[in-house]
mmCIF file of C-alpha atoms in Angstrom:
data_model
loop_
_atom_site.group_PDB
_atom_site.id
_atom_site.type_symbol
_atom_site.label_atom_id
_atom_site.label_comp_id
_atom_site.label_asym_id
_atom_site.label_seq_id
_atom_site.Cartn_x
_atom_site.Cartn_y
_atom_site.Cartn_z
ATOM 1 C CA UNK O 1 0.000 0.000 0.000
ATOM 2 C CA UNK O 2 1.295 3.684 -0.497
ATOM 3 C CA UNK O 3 1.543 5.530 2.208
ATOM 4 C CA UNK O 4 0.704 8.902 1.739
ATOM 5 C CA UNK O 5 2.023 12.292 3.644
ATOM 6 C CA UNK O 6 -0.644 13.838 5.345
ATOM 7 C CA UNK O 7 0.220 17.359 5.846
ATOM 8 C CA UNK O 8 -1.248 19.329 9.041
ATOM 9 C CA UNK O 9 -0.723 23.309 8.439
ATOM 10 C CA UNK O 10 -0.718 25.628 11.145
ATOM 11 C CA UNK O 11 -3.490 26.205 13.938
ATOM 12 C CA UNK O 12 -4.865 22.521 11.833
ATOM 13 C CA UNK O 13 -5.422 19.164 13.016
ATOM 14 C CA UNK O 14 -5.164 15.624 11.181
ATOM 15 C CA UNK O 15 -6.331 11.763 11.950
ATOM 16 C CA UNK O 16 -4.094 9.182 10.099
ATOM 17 C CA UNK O 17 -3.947 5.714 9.887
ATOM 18 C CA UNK O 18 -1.311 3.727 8.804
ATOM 19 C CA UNK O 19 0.898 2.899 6.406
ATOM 20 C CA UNK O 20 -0.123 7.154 5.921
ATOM 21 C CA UNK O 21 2.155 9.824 7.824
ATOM 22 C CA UNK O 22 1.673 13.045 9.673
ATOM 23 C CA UNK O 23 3.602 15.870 8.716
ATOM 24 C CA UNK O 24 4.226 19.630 9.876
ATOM 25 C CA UNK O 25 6.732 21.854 8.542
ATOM 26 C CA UNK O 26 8.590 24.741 9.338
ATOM 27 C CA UNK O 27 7.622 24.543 13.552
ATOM 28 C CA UNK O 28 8.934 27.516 15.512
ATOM 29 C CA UNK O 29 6.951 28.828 18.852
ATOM 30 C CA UNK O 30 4.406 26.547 17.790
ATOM 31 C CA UNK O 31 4.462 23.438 19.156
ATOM 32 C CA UNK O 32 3.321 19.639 16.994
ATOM 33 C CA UNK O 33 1.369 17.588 19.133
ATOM 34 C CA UNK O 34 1.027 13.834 18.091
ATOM 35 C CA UNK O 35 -1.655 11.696 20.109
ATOM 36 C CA UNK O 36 -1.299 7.856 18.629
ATOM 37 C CA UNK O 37 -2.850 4.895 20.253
ATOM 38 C CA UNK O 38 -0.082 2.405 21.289
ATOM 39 C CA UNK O 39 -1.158 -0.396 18.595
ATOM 40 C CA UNK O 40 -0.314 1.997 16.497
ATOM 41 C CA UNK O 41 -3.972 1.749 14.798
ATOM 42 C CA UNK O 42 -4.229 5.354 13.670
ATOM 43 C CA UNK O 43 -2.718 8.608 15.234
ATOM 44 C CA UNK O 44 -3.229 12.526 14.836
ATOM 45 C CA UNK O 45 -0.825 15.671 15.167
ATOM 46 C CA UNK O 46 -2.604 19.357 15.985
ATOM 47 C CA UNK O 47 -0.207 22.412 15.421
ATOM 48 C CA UNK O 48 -0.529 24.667 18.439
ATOM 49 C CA UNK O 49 0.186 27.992 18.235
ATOM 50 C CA UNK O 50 -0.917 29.652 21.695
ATOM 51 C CA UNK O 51 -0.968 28.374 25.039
ATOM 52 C CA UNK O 52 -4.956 29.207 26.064
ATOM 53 C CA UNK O 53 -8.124 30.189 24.558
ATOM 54 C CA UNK O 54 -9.503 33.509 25.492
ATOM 55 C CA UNK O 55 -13.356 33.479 27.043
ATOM 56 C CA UNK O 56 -14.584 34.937 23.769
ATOM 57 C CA UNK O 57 -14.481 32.334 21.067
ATOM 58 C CA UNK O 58 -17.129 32.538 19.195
ATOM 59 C CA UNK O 59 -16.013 31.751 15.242
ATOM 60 C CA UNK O 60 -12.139 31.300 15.807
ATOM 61 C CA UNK O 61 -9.785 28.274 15.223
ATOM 62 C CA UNK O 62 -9.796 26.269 17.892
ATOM 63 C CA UNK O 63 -6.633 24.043 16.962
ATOM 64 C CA UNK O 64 -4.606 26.995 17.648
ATOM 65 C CA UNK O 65 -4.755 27.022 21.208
ATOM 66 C CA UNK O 66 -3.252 24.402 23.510
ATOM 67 C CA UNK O 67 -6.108 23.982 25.621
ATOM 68 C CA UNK O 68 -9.266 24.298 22.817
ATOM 69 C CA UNK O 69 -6.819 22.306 19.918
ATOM 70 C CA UNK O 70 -5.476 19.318 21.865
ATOM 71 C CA UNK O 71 -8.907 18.383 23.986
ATOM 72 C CA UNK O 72 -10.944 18.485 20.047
ATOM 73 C CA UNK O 73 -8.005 16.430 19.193
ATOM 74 C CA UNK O 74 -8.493 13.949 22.050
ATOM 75 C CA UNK O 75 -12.267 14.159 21.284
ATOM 76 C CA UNK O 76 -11.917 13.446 17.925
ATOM 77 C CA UNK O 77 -9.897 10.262 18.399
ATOM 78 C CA UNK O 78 -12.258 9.164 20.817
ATOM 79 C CA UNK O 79 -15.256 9.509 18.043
ATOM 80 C CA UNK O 80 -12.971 7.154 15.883
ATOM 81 C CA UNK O 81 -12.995 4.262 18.709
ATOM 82 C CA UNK O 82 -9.482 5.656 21.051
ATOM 83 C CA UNK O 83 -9.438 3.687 23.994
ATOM 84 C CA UNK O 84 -8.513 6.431 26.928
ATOM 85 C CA UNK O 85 -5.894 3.965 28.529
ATOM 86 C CA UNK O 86 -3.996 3.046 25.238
ATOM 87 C CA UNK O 87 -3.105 6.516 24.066
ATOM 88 C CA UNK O 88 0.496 7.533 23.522
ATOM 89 C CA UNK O 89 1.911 11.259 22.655
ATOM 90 C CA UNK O 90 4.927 12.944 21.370
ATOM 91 C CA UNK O 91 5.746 16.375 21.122
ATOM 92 C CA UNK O 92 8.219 18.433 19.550
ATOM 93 C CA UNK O 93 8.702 22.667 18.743
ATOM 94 C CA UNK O 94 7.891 25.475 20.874
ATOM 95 C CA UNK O 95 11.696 26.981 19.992
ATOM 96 C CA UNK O 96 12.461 30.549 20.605
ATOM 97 C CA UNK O 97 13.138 32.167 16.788
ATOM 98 C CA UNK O 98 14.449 35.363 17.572
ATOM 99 C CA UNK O 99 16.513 36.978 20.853
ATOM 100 C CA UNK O 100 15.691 40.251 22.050
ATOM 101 C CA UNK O 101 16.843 42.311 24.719
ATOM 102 C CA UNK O 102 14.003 43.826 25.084
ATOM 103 C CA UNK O 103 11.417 41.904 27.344
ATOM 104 C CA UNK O 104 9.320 40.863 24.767
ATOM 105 C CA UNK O 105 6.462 37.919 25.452
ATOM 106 C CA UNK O 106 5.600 37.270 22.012
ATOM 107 C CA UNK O 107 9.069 35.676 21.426
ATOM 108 C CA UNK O 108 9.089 33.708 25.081
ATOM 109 C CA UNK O 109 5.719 32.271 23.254
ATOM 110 C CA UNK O 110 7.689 29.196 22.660
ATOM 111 C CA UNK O 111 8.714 28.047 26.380
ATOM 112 C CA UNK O 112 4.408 28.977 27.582
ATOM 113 C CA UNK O 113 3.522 26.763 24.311
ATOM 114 C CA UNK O 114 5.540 23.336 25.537
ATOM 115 C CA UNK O 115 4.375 24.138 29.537
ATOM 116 C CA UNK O 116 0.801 24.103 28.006
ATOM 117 C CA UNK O 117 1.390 21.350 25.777
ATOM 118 C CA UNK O 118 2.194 19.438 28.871
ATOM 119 C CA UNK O 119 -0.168 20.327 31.219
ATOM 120 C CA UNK O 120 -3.233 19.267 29.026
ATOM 121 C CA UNK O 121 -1.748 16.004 27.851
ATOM 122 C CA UNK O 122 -1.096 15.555 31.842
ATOM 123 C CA UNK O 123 -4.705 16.239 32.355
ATOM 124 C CA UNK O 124 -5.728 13.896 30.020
ATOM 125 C CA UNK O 125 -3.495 11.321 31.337
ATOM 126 C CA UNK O 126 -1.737 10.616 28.125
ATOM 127 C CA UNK O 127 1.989 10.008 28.806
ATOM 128 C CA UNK O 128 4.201 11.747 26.403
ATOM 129 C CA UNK O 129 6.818 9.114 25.534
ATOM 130 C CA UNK O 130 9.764 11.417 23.808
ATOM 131 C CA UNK O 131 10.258 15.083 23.260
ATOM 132 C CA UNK O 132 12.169 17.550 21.641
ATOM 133 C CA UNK O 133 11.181 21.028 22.323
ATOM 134 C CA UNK O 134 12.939 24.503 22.897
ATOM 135 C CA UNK O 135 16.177 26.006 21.319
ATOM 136 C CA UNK O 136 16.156 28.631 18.928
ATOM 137 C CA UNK O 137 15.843 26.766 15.476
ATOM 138 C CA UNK O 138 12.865 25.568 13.454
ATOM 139 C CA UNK O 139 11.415 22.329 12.898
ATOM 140 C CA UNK O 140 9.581 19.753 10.610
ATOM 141 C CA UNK O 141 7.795 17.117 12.396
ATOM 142 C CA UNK O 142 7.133 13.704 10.759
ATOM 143 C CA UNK O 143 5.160 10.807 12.760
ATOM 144 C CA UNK O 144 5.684 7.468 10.846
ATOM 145 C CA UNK O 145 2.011 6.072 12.256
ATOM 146 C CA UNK O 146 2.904 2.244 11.745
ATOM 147 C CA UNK O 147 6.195 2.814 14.163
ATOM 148 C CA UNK O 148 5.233 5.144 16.253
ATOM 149 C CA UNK O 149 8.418 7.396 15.205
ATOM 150 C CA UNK O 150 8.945 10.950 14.973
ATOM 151 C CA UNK O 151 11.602 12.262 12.772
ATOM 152 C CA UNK O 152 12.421 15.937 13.743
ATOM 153 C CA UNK O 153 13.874 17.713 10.945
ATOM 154 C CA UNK O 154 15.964 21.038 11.111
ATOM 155 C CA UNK O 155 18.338 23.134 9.649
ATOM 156 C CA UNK O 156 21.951 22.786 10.738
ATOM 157 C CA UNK O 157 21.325 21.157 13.989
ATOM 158 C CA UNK O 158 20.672 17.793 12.048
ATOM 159 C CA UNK O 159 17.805 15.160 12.022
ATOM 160 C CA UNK O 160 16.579 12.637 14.760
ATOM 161 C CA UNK O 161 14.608 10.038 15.280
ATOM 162 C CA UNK O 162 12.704 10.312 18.728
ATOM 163 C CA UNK C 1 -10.704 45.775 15.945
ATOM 164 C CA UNK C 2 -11.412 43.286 13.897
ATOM 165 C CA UNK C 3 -8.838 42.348 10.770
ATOM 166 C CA UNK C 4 -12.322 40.843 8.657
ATOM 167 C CA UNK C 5 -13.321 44.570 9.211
ATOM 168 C CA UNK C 6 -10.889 46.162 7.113
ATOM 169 C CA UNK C 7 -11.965 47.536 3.864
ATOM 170 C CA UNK C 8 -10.636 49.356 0.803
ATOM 171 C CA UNK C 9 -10.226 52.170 1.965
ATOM 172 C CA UNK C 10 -8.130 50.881 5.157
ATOM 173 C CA UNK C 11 -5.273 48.710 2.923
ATOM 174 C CA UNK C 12 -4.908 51.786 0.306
ATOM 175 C CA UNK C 13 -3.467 53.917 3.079
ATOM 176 C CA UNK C 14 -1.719 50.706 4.450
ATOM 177 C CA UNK C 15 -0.259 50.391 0.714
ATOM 178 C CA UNK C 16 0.749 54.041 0.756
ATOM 179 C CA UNK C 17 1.907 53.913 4.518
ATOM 180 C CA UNK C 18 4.653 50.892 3.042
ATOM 181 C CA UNK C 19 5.155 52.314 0.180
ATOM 182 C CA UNK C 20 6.385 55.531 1.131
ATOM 183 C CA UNK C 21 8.546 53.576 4.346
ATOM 184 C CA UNK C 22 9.884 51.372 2.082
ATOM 185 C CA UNK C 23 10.803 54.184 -0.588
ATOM 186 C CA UNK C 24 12.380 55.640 2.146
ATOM 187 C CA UNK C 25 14.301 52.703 3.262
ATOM 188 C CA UNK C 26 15.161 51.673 -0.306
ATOM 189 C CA UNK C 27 17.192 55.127 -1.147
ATOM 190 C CA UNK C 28 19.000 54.435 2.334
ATOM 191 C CA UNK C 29 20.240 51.235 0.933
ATOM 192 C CA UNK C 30 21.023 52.420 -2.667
ATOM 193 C CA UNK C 31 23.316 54.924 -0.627
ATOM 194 C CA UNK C 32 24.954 52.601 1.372
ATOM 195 C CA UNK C 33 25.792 50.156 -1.438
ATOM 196 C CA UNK C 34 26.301 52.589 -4.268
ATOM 197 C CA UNK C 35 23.763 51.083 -6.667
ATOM 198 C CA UNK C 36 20.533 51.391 -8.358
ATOM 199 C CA UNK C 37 18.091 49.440 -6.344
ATOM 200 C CA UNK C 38 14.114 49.800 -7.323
ATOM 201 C CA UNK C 39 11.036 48.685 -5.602
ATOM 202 C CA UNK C 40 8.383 46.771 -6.601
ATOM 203 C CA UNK C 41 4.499 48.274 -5.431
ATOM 204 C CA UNK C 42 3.972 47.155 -1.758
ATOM 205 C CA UNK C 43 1.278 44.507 -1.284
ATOM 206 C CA UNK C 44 -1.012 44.694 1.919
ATOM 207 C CA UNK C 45 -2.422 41.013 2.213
ATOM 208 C CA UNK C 46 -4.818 39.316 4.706
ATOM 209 C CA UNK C 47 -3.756 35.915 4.825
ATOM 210 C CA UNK C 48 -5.212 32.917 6.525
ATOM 211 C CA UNK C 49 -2.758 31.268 9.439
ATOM 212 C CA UNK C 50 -2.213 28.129 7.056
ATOM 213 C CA UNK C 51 -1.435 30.520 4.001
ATOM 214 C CA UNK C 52 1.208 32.237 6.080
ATOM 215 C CA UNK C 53 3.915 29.637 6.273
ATOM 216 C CA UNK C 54 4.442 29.206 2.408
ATOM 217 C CA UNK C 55 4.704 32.578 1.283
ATOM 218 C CA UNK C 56 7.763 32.378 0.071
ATOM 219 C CA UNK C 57 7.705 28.998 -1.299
ATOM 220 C CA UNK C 58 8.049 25.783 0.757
ATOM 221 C CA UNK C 59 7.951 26.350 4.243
ATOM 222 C CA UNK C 60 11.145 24.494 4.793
ATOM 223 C CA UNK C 61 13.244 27.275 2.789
ATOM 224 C CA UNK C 62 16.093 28.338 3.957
ATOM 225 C CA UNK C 63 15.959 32.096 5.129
ATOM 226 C CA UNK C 64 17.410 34.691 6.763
ATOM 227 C CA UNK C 65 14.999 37.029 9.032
ATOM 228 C CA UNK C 66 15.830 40.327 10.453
ATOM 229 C CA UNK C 67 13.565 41.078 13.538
ATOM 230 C CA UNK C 68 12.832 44.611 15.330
ATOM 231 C CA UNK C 69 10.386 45.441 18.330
ATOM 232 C CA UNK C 70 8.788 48.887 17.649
ATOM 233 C CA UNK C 71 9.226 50.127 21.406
ATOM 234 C CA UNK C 72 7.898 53.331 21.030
ATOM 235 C CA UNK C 73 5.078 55.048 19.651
ATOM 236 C CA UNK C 74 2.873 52.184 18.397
ATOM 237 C CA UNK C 75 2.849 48.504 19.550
ATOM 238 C CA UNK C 76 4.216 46.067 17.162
ATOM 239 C CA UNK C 77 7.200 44.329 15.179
ATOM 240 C CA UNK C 78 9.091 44.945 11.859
ATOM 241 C CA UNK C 79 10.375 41.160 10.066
ATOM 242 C CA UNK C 80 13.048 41.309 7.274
ATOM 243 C CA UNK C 81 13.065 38.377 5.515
ATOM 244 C CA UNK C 82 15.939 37.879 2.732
ATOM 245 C CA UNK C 83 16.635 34.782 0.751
ATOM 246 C CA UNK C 84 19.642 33.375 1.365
ATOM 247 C CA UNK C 85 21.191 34.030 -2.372
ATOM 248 C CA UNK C 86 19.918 38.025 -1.545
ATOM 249 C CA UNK C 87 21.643 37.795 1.816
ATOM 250 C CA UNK C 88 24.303 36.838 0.931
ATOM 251 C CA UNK C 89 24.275 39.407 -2.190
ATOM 252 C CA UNK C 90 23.347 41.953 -0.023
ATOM 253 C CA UNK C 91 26.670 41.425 2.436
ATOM 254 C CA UNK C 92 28.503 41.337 -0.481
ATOM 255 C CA UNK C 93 27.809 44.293 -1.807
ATOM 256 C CA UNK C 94 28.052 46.093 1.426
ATOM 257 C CA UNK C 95 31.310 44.419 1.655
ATOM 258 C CA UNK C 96 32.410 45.336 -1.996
ATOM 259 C CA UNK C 97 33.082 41.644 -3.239
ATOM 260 C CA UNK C 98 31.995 40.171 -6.106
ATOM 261 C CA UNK C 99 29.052 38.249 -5.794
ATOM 262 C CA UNK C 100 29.707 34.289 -5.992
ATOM 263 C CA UNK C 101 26.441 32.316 -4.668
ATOM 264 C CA UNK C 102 25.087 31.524 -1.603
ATOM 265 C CA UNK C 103 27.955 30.757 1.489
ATOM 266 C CA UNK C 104 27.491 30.045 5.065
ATOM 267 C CA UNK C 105 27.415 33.476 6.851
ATOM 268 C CA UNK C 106 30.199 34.108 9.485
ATOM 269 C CA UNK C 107 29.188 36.302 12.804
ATOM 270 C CA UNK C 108 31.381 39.366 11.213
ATOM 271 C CA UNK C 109 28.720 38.885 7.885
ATOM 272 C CA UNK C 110 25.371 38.058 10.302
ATOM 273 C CA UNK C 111 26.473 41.497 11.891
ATOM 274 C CA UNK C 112 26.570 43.041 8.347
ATOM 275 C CA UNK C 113 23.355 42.081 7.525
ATOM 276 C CA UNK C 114 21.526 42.992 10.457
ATOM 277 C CA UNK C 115 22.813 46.103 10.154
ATOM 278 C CA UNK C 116 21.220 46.829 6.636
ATOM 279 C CA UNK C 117 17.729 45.788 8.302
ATOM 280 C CA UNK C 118 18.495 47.840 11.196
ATOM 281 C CA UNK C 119 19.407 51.030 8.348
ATOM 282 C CA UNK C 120 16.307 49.309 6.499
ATOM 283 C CA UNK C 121 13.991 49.049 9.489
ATOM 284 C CA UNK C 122 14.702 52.912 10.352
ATOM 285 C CA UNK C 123 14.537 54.577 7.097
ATOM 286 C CA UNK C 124 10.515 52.620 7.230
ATOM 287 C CA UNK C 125 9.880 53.689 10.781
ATOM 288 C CA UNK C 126 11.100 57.335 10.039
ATOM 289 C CA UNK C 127 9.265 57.733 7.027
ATOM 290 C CA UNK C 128 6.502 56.545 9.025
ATOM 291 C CA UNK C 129 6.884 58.665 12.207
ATOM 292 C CA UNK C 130 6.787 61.535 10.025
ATOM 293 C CA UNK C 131 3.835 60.276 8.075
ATOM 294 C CA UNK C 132 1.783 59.767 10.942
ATOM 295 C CA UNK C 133 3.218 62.522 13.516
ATOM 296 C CA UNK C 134 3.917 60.072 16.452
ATOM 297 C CA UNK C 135 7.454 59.182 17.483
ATOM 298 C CA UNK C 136 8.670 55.858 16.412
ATOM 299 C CA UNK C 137 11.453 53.781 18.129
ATOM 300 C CA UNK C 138 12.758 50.206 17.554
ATOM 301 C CA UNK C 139 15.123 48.138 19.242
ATOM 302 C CA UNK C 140 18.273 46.833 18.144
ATOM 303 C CA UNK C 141 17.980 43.703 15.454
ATOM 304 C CA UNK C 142 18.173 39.988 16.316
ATOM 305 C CA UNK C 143 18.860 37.981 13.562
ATOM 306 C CA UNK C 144 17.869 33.991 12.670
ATOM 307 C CA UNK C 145 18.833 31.586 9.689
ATOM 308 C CA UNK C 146 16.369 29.328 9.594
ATOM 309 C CA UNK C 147 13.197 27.683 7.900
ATOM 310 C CA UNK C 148 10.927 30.163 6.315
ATOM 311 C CA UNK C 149 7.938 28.941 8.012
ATOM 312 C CA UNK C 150 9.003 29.028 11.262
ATOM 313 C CA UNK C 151 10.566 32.397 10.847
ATOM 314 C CA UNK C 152 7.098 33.866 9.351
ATOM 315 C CA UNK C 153 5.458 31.853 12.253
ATOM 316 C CA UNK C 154 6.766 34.988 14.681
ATOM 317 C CA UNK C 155 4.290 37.032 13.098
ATOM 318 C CA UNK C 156 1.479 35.155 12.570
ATOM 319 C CA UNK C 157 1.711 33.882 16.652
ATOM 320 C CA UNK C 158 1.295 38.128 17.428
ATOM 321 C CA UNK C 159 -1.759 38.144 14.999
ATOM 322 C CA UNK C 160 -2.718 34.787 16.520
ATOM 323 C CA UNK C 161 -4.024 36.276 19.708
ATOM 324 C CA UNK C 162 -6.954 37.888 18.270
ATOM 325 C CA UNK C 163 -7.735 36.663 15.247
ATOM 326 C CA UNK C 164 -7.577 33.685 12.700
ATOM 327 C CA UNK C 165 -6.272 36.243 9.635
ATOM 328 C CA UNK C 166 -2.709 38.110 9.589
ATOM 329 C CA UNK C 167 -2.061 40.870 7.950
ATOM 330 C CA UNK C 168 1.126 41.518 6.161
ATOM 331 C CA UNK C 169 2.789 44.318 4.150
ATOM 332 C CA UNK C 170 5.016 43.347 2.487
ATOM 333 C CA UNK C 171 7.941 44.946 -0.135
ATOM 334 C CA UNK C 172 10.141 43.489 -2.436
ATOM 335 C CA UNK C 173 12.917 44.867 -3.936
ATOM 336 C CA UNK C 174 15.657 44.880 -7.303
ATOM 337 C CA UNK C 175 18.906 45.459 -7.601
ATOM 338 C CA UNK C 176 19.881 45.167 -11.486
ATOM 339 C CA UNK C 177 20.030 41.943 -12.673
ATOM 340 C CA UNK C 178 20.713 40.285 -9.416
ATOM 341 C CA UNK C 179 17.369 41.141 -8.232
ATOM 342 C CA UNK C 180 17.556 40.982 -4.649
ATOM 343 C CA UNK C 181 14.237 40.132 -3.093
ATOM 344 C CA UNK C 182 13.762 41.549 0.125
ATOM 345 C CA UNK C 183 10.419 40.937 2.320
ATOM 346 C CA UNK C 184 9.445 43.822 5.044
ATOM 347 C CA UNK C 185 6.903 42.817 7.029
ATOM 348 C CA UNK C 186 4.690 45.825 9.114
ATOM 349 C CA UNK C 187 3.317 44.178 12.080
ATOM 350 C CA UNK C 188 1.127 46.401 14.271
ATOM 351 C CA UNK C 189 -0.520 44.994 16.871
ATOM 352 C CA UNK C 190 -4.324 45.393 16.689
ATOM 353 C CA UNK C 191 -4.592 48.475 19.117
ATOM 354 C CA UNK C 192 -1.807 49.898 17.252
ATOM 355 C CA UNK C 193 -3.424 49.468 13.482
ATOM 356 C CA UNK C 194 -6.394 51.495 14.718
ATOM 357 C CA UNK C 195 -3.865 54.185 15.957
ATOM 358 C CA UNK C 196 -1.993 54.238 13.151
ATOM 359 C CA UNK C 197 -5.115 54.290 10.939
ATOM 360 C CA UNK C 198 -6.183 57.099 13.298
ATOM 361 C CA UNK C 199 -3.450 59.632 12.242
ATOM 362 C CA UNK C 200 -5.245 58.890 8.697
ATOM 363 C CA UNK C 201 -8.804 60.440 9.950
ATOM 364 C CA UNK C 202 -9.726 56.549 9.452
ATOM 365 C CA UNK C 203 -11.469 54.789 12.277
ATOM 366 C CA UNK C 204 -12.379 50.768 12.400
ATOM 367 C CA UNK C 205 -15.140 50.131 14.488
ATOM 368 C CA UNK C 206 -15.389 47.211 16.450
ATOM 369 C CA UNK C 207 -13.994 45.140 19.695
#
């Protein structure tokens, strides 16, 4: 069978199954979030841009926000037949693009993102089996759904497996 | 404010707001370098967050972004962006080499270049201040080589906040035939556009 790349863009979320991958390209701040079940039966990634949802959100995206984007993900996988207890995560972005001297939040963005990340996924009780978050470099994500691998991609601090 | 509530009317003085900046900022870098350099007609666009990343191309591109705070006067950010064959064009002919192709920039060239953003960045912001009659100040560069997308993400995470569209100026620029693209990037925050659009006689009603 070919196995297709699936390609989640920003503040977007994506269900896979296998022999099909999830890809996001060109992470910085944001931070790819990859909830697979540990038969490796299906997975999907949400790109997370901001750590919380404001009170007013009538009409906007809810995948961009860490709190909103990874419980619809959850949900989602759920509707597809997710057992709670069998669901797996990795995680990787939430890097810090550009240094300023000036105290500027939108470029800490980043560090909130990953402390987000982790606090839902912790609420959710979904371990998150390997990371690789922070720095100051971008990153493509790709999650190989049949082996449960994520290959982080970046430029001049060289590819992984995790 | 609301970015779906900007009409016509609002991205024609946004057009003439960047073009006039970048006019500005243009002749400052003919100066510097000695050479011819024209402009091409600044685009305002209102982009949806998955559009943003592959401006440029692929997302994955290598780029170099030059990256300002504006920490006076209006709340926001100014983003260079250069290709890496312009950036490394541009540091050459600041340098007075021949141009050869794209190399790995050392700190001594990095420094170069975010200097011409920094010259580039203040020309804009001057032209602006003046335009507008409020005081404009920025802060000192910082500079990244790195994937297009996640350098354009900086941007789009500000606009982010408070709504699903972003809303970019952007320039691009010529030098001869070695046309040097350059990409400036006007990011006010949403107070800030309504400010700015203020000084105009233009108001945006709304949150």
């Amino acid at each position: 069978m070919e196995s297709k790349l699936v390609r989640v863009g920003m503040a977007d979320m994506k269900i896979a199954y296998p022999p099909d991958k999830l890809v996001t390209v060109g992470l910085g701040s944001c931070v790819g979030v990859i909830i697979y079940d540990m038969n490796h039966e299906f997975a999907g990634m949400v790109h997370i841009m901001l750590p919380k949802s404001k009170e007013n959100m009538a009409g906007q995206n809810i995948y961009k926000f860490a709190d909103t984007g990874i419980y619809a993900l959850y949900n989602n996988l759920i509707k597809i037949g997710a057992q709670k207890n069998k669901l797996l995560s990795k995680i990787a972005g939430g890097a810090q693009m550009f240094t300023l001297k000036s105290n500027n939040d939108v470029l800490k963005i980043g560090r909130r993102n990953v402390d987000a990340v982790k606090c839902i996924l912790n609420e959710l009780n979904i371990p998150i089996i390997s990371e690789d978050v922070g720095g100051n470099y971008g990153r493509t994500i790709e999650f190989d759904i049949e082996h449960g691998t994520l290959n982080v991609k970046t430029i001049g601090f060289g590819e992984k497996s995790i | 404010m609301d970015i779906d509530k900007i009409n016509e009317m609002v991205l024609d003085i946004l057009k003439e707001v960047s073009n006039i900046g970048s006019g500005n900022a243009i002749t400052s870098l003919a100066k510097i370098v000695g050479k011819r350099i024209n402009m091409n007609v600044p685009q305002v666009r209102i982009l949806e967050l998955n559009e943003v990343t592959d401006i440029l191309g692929s997302a994955e591109t290598e780029v170099c972004g030059v990256y300002f705070d504006i920490i006076e006067g209006l709340d926001g950010n100014i983003l260079f962006i250069f290709p890496m064959n312009s950036a490394c064009y541009l540091v050459d002919m600041l340098m007075n080499r021949p141009y050869n192709g794209i190399y790995h920039l050392n700190e001594i060239e990095l420094s170069a270049l975010s200097e011409i953003g920094n010259i580039l960045a203040g020309s804009y912001i001057t032209a602006l201040s003046t335009l507008i009659n409020i005081k404009l100040l920025i802060s000192p560069p910082a500079i990244s080589i790195d994937m297009a997308g996640a350098l354009l993400s900086v941007p789009a995470v500000s606009f982010g906040e408070v709504s699903d569209k972003v809303l970019f100026i952007q320039t691009s620029f010529i030098e001869g035939e070695n046309n040097v693209d350059g990409y400036f990037f006007l990011i006010p925050q949403i107070d800030s556009l309504n400010k700015l659009l203020k000084a105009f006689g233009v108001e945006i009603n709304g949150k």
